[in-house]
Coordinates of C-alpha atoms in Angstrom, one line a residue:
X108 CA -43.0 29.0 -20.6
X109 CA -42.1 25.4 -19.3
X110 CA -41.0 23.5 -21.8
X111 CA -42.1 20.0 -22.6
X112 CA -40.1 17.1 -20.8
X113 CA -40.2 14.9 -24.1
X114 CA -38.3 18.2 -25.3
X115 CA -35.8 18.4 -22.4
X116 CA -35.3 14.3 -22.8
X117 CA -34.7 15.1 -26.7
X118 CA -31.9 18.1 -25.9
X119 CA -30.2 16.1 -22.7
X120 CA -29.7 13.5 -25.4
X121 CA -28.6 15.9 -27.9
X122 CA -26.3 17.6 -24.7
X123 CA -24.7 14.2 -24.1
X124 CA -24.5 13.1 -27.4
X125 CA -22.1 16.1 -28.6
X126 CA -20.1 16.0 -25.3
X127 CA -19.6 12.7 -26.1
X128 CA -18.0 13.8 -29.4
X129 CA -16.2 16.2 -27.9
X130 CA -14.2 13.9 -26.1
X131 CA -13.3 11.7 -28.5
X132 CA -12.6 14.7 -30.8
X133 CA -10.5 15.9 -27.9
X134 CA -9.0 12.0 -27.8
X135 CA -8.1 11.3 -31.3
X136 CA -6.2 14.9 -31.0
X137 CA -4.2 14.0 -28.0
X138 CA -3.3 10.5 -29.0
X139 CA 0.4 9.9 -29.8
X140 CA 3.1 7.0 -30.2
X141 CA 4.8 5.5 -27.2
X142 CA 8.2 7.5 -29.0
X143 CA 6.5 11.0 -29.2
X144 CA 5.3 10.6 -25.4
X145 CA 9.0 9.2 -24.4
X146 CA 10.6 13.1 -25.9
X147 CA 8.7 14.7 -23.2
X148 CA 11.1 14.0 -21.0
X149 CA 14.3 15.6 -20.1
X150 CA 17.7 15.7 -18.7
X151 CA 17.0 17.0 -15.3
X152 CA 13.3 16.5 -14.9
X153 CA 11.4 14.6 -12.3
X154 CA 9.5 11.7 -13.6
X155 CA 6.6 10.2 -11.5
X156 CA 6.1 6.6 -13.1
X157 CA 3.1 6.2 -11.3
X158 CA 2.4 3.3 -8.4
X159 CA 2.1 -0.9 -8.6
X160 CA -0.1 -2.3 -11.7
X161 CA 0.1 1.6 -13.0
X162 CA 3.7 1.6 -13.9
X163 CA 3.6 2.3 -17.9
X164 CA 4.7 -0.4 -20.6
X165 CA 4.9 1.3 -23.8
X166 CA 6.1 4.6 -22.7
X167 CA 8.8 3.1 -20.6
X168 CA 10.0 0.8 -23.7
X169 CA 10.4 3.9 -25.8
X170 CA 11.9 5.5 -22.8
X171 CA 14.4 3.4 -22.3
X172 CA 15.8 3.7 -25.8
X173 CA 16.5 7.3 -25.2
X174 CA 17.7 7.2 -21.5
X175 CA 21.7 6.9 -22.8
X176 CA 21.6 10.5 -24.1
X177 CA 19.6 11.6 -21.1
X178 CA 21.2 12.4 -17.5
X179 CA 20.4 13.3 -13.8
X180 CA 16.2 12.2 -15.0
X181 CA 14.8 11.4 -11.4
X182 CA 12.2 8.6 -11.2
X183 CA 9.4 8.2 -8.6
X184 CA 7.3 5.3 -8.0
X185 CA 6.8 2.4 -5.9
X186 CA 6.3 -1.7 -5.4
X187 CA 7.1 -2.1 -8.7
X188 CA 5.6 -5.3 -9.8
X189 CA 8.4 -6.2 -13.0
X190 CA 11.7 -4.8 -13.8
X191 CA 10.8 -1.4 -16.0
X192 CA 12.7 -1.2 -19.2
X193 CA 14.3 1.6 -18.3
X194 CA 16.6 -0.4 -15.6
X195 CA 17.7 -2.7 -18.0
X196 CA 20.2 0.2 -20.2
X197 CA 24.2 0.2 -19.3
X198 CA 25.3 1.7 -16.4
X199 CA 21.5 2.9 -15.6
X200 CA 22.8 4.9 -12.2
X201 CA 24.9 6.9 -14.6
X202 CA 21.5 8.1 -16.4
X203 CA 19.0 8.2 -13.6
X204 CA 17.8 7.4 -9.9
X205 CA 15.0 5.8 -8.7
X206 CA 13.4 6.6 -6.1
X207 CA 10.5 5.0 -4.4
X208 CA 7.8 5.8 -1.9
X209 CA 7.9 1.6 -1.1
X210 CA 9.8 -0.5 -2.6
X211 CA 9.5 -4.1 -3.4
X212 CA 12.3 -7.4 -4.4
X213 CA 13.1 -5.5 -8.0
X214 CA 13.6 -2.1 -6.3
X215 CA 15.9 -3.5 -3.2
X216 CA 18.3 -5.2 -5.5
X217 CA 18.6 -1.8 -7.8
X218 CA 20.0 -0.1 -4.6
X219 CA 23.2 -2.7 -5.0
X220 CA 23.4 -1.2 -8.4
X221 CA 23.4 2.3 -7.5
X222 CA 20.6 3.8 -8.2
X223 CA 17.5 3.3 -6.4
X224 CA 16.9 5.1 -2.9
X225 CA 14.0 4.8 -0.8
X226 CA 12.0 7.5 0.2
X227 CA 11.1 7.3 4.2
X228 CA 7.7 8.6 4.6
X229 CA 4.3 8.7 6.3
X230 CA 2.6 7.0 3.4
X231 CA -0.9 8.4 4.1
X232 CA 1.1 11.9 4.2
X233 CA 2.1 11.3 0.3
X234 CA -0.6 13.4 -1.3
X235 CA 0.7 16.1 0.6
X236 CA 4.2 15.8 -0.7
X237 CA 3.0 16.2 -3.7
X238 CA 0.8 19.3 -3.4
X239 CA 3.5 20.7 -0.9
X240 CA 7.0 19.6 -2.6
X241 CA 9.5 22.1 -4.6
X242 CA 10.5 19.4 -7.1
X243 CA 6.7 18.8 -8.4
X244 CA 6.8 16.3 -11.3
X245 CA 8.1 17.5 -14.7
X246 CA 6.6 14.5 -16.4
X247 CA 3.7 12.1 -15.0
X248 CA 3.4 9.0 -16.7
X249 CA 1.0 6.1 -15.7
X250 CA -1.3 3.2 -17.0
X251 CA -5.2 4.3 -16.8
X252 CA -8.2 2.1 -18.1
X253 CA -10.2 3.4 -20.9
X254 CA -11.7 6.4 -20.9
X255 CA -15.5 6.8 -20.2
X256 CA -18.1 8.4 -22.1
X257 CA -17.7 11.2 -19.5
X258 CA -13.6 12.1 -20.2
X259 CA -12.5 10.1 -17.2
X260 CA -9.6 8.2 -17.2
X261 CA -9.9 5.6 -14.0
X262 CA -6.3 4.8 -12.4
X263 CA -7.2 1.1 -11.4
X264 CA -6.3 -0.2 -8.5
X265 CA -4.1 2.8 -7.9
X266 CA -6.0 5.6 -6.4
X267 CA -3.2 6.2 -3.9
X268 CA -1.6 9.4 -4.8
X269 CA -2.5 9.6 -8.0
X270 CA -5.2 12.6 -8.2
X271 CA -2.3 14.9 -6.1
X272 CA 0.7 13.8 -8.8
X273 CA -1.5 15.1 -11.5
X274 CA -3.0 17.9 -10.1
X275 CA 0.9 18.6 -9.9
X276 CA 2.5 17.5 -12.8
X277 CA 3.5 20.1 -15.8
X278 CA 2.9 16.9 -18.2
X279 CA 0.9 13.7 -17.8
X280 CA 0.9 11.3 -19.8
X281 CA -2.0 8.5 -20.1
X282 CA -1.0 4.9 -21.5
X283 CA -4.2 3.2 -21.8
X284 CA -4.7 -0.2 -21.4
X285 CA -7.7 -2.1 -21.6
X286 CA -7.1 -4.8 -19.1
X287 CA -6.8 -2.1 -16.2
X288 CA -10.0 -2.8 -14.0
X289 CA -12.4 0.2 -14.0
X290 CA -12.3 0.6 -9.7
X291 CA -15.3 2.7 -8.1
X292 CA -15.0 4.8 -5.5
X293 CA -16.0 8.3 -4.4
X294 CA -12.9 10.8 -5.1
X295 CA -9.3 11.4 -6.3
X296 CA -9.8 8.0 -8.5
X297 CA -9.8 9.4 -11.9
X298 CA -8.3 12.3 -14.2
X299 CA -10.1 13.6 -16.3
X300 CA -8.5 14.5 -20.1
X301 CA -9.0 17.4 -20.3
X302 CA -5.9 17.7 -17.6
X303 CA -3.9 15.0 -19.9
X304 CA -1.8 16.1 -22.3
X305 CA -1.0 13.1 -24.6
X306 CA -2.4 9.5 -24.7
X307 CA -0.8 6.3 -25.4
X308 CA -2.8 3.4 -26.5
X309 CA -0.5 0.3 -25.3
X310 CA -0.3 -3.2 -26.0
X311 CA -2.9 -4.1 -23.4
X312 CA -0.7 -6.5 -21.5
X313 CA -2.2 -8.6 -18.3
X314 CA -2.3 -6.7 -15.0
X315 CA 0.4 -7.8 -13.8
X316 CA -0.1 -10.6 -10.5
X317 CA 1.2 -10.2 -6.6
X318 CA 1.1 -13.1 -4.5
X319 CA 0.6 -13.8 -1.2
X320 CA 3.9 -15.5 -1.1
X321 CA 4.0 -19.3 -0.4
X322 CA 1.2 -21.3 1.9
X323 CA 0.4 -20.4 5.3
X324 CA 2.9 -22.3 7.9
X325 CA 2.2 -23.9 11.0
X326 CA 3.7 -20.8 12.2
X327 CA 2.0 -18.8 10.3
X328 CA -1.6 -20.6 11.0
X329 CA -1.0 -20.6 14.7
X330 CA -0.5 -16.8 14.9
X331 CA -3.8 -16.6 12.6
X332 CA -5.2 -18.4 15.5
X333 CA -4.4 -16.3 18.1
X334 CA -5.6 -13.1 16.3
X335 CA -9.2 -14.5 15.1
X336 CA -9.9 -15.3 18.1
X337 CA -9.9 -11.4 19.7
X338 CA -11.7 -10.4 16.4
X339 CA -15.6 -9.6 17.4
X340 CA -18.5 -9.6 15.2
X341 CA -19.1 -6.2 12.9
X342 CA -15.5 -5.8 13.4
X343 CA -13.7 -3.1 11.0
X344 CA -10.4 -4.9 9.2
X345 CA -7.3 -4.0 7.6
X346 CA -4.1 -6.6 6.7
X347 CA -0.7 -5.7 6.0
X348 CA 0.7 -7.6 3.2
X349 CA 2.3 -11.4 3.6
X350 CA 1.8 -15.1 4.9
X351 CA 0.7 -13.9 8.5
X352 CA -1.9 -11.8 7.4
X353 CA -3.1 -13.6 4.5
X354 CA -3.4 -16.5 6.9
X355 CA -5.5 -14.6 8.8
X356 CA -7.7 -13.6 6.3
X357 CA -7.9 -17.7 5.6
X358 CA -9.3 -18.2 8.8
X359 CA -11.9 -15.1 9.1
X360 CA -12.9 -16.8 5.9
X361 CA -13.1 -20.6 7.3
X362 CA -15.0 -18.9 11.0
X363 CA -18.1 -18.1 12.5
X364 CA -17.8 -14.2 12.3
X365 CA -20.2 -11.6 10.3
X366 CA -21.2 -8.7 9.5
X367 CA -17.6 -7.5 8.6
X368 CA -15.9 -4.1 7.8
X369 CA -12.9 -3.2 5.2
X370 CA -10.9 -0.3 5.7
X371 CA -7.3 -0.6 4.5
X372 CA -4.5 0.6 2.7
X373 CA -3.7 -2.6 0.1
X374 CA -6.8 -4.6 -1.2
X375 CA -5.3 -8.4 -1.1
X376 CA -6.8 -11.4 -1.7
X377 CA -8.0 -12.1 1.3
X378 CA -10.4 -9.6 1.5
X379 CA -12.0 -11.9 -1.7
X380 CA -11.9 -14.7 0.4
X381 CA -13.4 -13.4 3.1
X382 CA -16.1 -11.6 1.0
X383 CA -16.9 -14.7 -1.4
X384 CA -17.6 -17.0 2.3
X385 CA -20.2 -13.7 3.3
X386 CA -18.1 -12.5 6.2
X387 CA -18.4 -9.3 5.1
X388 CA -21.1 -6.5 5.2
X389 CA -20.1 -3.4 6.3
X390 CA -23.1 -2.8 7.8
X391 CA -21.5 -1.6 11.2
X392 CA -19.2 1.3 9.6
X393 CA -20.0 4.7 10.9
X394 CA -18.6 6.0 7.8
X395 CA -18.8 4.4 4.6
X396 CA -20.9 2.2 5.4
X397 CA -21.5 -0.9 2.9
X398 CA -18.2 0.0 1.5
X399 CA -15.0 -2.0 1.0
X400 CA -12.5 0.8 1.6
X401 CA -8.8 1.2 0.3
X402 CA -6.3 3.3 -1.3
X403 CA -4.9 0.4 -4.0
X404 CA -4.6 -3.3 -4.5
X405 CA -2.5 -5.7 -5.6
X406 CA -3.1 -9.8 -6.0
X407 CA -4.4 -12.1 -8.3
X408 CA -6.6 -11.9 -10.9
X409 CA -9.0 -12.9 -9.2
X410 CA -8.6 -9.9 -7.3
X411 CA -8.7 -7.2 -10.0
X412 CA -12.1 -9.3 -11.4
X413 CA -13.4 -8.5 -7.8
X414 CA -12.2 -5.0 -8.0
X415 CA -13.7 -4.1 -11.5
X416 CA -16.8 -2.0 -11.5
X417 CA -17.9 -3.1 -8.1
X418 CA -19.7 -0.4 -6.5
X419 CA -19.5 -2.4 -2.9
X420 CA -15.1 -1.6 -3.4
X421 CA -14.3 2.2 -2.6
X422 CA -11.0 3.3 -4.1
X423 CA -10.1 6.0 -2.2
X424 CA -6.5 8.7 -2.3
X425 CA -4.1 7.1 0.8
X426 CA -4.7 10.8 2.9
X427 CA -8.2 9.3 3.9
X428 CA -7.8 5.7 3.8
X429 CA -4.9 6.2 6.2
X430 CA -5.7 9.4 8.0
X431 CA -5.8 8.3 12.1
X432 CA -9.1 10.3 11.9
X433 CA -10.6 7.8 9.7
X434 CA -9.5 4.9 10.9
X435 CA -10.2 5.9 14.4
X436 CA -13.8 6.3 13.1
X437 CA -14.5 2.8 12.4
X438 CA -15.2 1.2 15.9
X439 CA -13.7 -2.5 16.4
X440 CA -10.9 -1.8 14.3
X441 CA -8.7 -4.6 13.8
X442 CA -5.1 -3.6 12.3
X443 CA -2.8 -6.7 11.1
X444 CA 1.0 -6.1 10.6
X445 CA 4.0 -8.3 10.7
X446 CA 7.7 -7.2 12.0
X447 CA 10.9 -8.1 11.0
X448 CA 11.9 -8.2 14.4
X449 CA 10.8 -6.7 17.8
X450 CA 13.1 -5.3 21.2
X451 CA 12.6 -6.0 24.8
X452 CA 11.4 -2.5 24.8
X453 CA 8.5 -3.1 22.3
X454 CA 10.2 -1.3 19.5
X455 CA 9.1 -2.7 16.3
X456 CA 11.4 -2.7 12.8
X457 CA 8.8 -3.8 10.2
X458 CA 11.3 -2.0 7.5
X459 CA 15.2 -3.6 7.5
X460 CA 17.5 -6.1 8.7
X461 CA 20.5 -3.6 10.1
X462 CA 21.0 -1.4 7.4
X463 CA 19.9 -3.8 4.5
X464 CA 16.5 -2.1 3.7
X465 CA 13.4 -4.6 3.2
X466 CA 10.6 -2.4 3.0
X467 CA 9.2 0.9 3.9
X468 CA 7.2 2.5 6.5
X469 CA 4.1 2.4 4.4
X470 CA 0.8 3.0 6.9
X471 CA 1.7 0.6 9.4
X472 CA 2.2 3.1 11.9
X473 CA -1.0 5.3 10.4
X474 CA -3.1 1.9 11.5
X475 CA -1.0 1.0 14.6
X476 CA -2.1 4.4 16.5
X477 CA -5.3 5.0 14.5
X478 CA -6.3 1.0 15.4
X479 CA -6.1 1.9 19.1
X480 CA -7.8 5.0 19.2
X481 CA -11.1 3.1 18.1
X482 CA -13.8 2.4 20.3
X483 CA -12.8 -1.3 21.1
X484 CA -9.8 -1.2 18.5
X485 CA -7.2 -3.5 18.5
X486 CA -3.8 -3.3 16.3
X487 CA -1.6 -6.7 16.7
X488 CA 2.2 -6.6 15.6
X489 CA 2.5 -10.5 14.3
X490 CA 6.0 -12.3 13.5
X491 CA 7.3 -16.0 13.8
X492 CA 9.5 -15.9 17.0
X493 CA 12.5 -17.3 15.1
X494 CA 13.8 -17.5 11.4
X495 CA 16.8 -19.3 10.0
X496 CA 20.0 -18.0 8.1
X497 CA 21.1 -19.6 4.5
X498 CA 23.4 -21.6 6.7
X499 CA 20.9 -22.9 8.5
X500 CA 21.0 -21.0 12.0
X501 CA 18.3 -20.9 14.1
X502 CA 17.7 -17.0 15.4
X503 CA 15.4 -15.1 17.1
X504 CA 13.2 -11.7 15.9
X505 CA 12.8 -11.2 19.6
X506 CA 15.9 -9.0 20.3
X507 CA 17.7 -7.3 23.2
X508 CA 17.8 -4.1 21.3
X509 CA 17.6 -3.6 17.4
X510 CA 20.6 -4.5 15.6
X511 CA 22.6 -1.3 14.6
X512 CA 21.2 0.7 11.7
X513 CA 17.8 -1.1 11.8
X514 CA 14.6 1.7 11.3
X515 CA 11.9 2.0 14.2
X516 CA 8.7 1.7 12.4
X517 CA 6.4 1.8 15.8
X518 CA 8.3 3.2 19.0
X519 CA 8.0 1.3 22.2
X520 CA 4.6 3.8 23.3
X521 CA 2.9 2.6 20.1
X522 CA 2.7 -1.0 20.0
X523 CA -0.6 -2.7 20.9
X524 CA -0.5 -6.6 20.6
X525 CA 2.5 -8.2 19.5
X526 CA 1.5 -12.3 18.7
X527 CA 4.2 -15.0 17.6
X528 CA 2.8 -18.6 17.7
X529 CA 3.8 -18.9 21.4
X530 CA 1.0 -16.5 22.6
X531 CA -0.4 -13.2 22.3
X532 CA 0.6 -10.3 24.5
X533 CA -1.2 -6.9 25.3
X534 CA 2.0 -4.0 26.0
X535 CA -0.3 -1.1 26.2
X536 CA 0.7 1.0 29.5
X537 CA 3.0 -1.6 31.3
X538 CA 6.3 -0.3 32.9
X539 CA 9.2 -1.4 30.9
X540 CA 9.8 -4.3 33.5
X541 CA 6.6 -5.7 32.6
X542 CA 6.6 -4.7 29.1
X543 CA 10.1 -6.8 28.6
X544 CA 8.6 -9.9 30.7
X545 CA 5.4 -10.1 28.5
X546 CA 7.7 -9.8 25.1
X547 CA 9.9 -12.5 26.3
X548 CA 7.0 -14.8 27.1
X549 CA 6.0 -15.2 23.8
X550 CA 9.9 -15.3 22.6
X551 CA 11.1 -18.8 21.5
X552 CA 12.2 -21.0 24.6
X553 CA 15.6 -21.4 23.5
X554 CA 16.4 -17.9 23.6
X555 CA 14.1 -16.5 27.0
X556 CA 17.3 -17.2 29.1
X557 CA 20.0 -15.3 27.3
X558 CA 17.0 -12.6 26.9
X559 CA 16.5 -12.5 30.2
X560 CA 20.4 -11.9 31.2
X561 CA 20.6 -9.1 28.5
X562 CA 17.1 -7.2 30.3
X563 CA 18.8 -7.7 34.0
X564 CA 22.3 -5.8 32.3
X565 CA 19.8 -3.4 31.4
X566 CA 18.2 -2.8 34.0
X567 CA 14.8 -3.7 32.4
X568 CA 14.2 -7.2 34.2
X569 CA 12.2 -7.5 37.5
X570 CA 10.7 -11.5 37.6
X571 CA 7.2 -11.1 38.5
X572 CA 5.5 -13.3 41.2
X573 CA 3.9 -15.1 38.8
X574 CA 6.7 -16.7 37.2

């Protein structure tokens, strides 16, 4: 016998209703003080403190009270956004390391104290790690939003790695706050607690701000130029992080173009921007179509308004925003990435100045290849052709070589575009002749001569009839 749907309506309800109690029963069972969360940890263990706005606040405070009688505790996290409590003890490298899959200003000056080390890596690769590694996490700890009626705990903005870390972790440990935006997506975005082992309920502080450093230059504004201008309609985007990009995004935002695509590894404000003036549709995306696409962000608040409960945003684990397979998908993609400095072999150091480290490999790689392997994909490698020293010296990012120590993000077979504000040039397939003229044609004037004396003692310098 069927039975009647008023009937099934009546028990669904009923279903819901006691799951519903389940999980708060389940809740109010698993909810502890910031201290009580803090003893989980040990001398020894690995500690992942979870990624950007997800590092914990509570936890980390009662954390940091115990860390003198604690040794050897290994940290893992990355672009931290403030300085954690837990740096701030006596002699902190006597007590623990930190070590980061991508560091940011607070993490690079905790390496001159002794205890932060960066971890090199393929950053759409990190999931992996996790999954793969012999020192799986002891302890996870991380800021979530609320849970939902269903038992989910969303991770923000910080979808990342965050599904392998738990699946991982012997512990994790949930500090709620209710300020985290709730961001969609389609996997790997929430946990669920029945995997959590304690909750925290914190003080709800502000998601803490990133941004996009000071106002676009004329330097800055000119490079902008130069890229717009090779970016078609329907055109798939991603942007690295800083004033070249986020100019960029001001001037897709200020143009003619539509019917725009988003697939990228940080959500920044530009992609707002460029959303709130109707550039963007998704409507040419052979996968995900519709769908802003990306593995975490980091800006403003208006960016985390944008981000919260907006089905049009996909929050997706790093392994597929940055797999090449993805990206290579998305026809017209358009990858944006600045450089610290480039050689006349098309090298490309995106990651320290000698040996002083600045950032980390991140996906820029991931997006250089995957960019080009897209039907009518471009990647561009963008940098101001000179910068000056605190004593005022004029010098040049255009290089004969690297300077010693300094880490090859994109070898010379990988680069794509480079663009300072002295032009644009495609490298792809020239002979290393070629390769060094084109570089040095977009280097500052002061310095093509002496460039050009350090390619002919290196055999890399054959004048073209053109010149």
């Amino acid at each position: 016998m069927t039975a009647h749907p008023a009937y099934l309506r009546h028990f669904k309800k009923y279903k819901d209703k006691v799951k519903s109690m389940d999980y708060k029963k389940m809740y109010a069972e698993k909810l502890v003080s910031a201290d009580t969360a803090a003893a989980a940890v040990k001398s020894g263990d690995w500690v992942d403190y979870g990624w950007t706005t997800g590092t914990p606040v509570a936890v980390d405070a009662a954390l940091a009270k115990r860390m003198p009688e604690l040794y050897n505790v290994n940290f893992r996290g990355g672009i931290l956004m403030w300085v954690p409590e837990i740096f701030k003890i006596e002699n902190p490298a006597e007590h623990l390391t930190w070590n980061s899959w991508h560091m940011s200003g607070i993490e690079r000056k905790a390496i001159a104290q002794g205890f932060s080390y960066y971890a090199p890596i393929r950053y759409s690769e990190l999931p992996r790690y996790y999954r793969e590694s012999a020192s799986k996490p002891d302890v996870a700890i991380f800021q979530v939003a609320p849970m939902d009626e269903h038992g989910y705990f969303n991770f923000g903005p910080n979808a990342s790695h965050m599904a392998a870390c738990c699946e991982t972790s012997k512990v994790i440990i949930v500090e709620v706050n209710e300020n985290m935006p709730v961001c969609l997506g389609g996997f790997e975005n929430v946990v669920h607690i029945s995997k959590v082992d304690m909750i925290v309920e914190g003080s709800n502080p502000p998601i803490a701000e990133m941004g996009a450093g000071g106002a676009a230059t004329e330097v800055d504004e000119a490079v902008a130029k130069l890229i717009v201008e090779e970016i078609p309609n329907g055109a798939c985007l991603q942007l690295g992080i800083g004033g070249m990009p986020n100019a960029v995004g001001s001037l897709i935002a200020k143009s003619d173009l539509k019917d725009l695509g988003v697939h990228t590894e940080m959500y920044v404000d530009a992609f707002v921007d460029i959303a709130a003036a109707g550039k963007i549709t998704g409507s040419h995306k052979a996968i995900d179509k519709g769908r802003q696409v990306y593995a975490f962000g980091a800006g403003t608040k208006k960016l985390y308004d944008f981000l919260n409960n907006n089905p049009e945003c996909m929050s997706a684990p790093v392994d597929y925003t940055n797999d090449i397979r993805s990206i290579s998908a998305l026809d017209n993609f358009m990858s944006i990435n600045n450089a610290v400095d480039v050689d006349l072999f098309g090298q490309v150091n995106a990651e320290s100045a000698g040996v002083k480290h600045i950032s980390g490999a991140g996906g820029q790689l991931d997006f250089v290849l995957g960019a080009y392997l897209s039907k009518g994909g471009k990647s561009f490698i963008c940098c101001s052709s000179t910068f000056s020293t605190k004593d005022g010296q004029l010098k040049s990012r255009i290089l004969p070589t690297l300077n010693q120590g300094s880490i090859v993000t994109d070898t010379r077979a990988n680069i794509h575009y480079l663009v300072t504000e002295y032009g644009k040039v495609n490298l792809k397939g020239l002979s290393t002749w070629q390769k060094c003229e084109a570089i040095i044609s977009v280097a500052h004037p002061q310095f093509r001569d002496e460039l050009i004396k350090d390619a002919e003692k290196m055999n890399i310098w054959r004048r073209s009839n053109k010149i």
